Each structure stands twice: as structure tokens, then as C-alpha cells.
Amino acid sequence: MGAMAVERELEVSIDQDACTGDGLCVQYAPDVFEFDIDGLAYVKDTEGELLTTAGSQVRVPERLRLDIVNAAHDCPGECIYVRDLASKEPVAGPGADD
Ligand code: SF4
């Protein structure tokens, strides 16, 4: 029980320069990932607003942790970066040791 209580908060961003536009992330977590009119995926904030500045970061909602981590693992462009919110250490996606 104690171990779960100290689960780290995560943040996620996309490197649009490497995004292939396949939409896998949008299927995994439509509450966080969405296409802009340029056909590339971007992240949404907690109000559901799409952040169309390239590389924008948002906090990962607790209930979507697994979906976001899975999206980062499977992203064909290898361009979804999941990091520890506090330390910025890579947790999934490029730079993470998995
Ligand atoms: S899964 Fe990766 S490459 Fe595919 S649309 Fe999402 S961010 Fe882009």
C-alpha cells in the first residue's frame, strides 16, 4: 500500500518533427492526444484544450498513466516523451531504458 502512495507524477510531450501522423496515440488516449489540422499529434491540457505549440508538455492524469506509457512504447515515430514531473527523468519513450 505504501509503495503506491509514492507513485511519481508524470508529464508527456510530443516531438512533432518526428510524428508520422499514424494516430496510434490518439487511439490509446484520446483525452490527452489529438490531431491538429496539420495532421500531427499534439497534447491536450486538463481542460481538453489542444496545445498547438510544438513540444508542449502536460501532466499525465493518474487514470491515464498506463495508456500514455503504452502509447510512448508503441509510437512509430518514437516521439512521445514521458518524464518524471519533478526530476524530468525519462520514464517511457526516447531516453528511457526499456
Ligand atoms: S503515435 Fe507517435 S507518431 Fe503516431 S501520431 Fe502519435 S505521436 Fe505521432
XYZ file of C-alpha atoms and ligand atoms in Angstrom:
106
model
C 0.000 0.000 0.000
C 2.766 2.431 0.929
C 4.568 1.965 -2.382
C 1.535 3.046 -4.407
C 1.210 6.245 -2.429
C 4.613 7.471 -3.610
C 3.952 6.886 -7.321
C 5.620 9.606 -9.296
C 3.732 12.233 -11.209
C 4.438 12.144 -14.937
C 4.393 14.625 -17.787
C 4.187 13.958 -21.502
C 5.168 15.802 -24.671
C 5.419 15.023 -28.398
C 8.223 15.917 -30.789
C 6.079 16.845 -33.792
C 9.151 16.836 -36.080
C 9.237 13.031 -35.765
C 5.481 12.342 -35.680
C 4.285 10.136 -38.554
C 0.624 11.045 -38.098
C -0.490 7.422 -37.826
C -2.775 8.185 -34.891
C -1.849 5.337 -32.588
C -1.517 7.673 -29.604
C -4.947 9.184 -30.282
C -6.422 5.684 -30.167
C -4.651 4.911 -26.898
C -5.503 8.127 -25.070
C -7.921 10.486 -26.855
C -8.224 12.565 -23.672
C -4.570 13.567 -23.973
C -3.573 13.177 -27.647
C -5.313 14.727 -30.640
C -4.510 15.686 -34.218
C -4.266 19.312 -35.222
C -5.160 20.371 -38.772
C -1.526 19.781 -39.784
C -2.157 16.034 -39.360
C 0.286 15.721 -36.454
C -0.481 14.731 -32.874
C -0.416 17.259 -30.010
C -1.172 17.047 -26.294
C -4.253 18.436 -24.556
C -4.386 20.081 -21.143
C -6.753 19.042 -18.355
C -9.494 21.293 -19.782
C -9.249 19.393 -23.059
C -7.650 22.300 -24.903
C -5.212 21.279 -27.633
C -1.761 22.804 -27.103
C -0.620 23.522 -30.632
C 2.822 24.816 -29.708
C 5.291 22.099 -30.745
C 6.739 20.194 -27.799
C 4.143 21.386 -25.255
C 4.059 19.344 -22.052
C 1.106 18.329 -19.917
C 0.761 16.450 -16.662
C -0.393 12.858 -17.115
C -3.710 12.198 -15.328
C -3.343 9.292 -12.896
C -6.063 7.201 -14.562
C -4.347 7.510 -17.959
C -0.813 6.615 -16.861
C -0.793 3.173 -18.417
C -2.349 4.337 -21.690
C 0.212 7.112 -22.030
C 3.159 4.845 -21.222
C 1.895 2.237 -23.696
C 1.482 4.910 -26.377
C 5.077 6.042 -25.807
C 6.318 2.451 -26.102
C 4.413 1.788 -29.322
C 4.669 5.202 -31.039
C 6.085 4.506 -34.540
C 7.825 7.883 -34.617
C 9.457 7.277 -31.226
C 8.497 10.835 -30.421
C 6.318 10.609 -27.277
C 8.357 11.624 -24.247
C 7.084 10.592 -20.804
C 9.094 12.094 -17.956
C 9.016 12.308 -14.210
C 7.340 15.641 -13.463
C 9.771 16.577 -10.694
C 13.123 15.245 -11.912
C 12.475 15.323 -15.712
C 13.990 11.848 -15.851
C 12.722 9.817 -18.865
C 10.154 7.193 -17.854
C 8.936 5.961 -21.265
C 9.750 6.785 -24.870
C 13.128 8.041 -26.134
C 15.816 8.066 -23.467
C 14.017 5.673 -21.119
C 15.807 2.365 -20.520
C 13.117 -0.038 -21.705
S 1.795 7.563 -32.098
Fe 3.599 8.879 -32.290
S 3.969 9.046 -34.485
Fe 1.885 8.269 -34.197
S 0.545 10.087 -34.265
Fe 1.064 9.696 -32.109
S 2.896 10.943 -31.700
Fe 2.665 10.792 -33.925
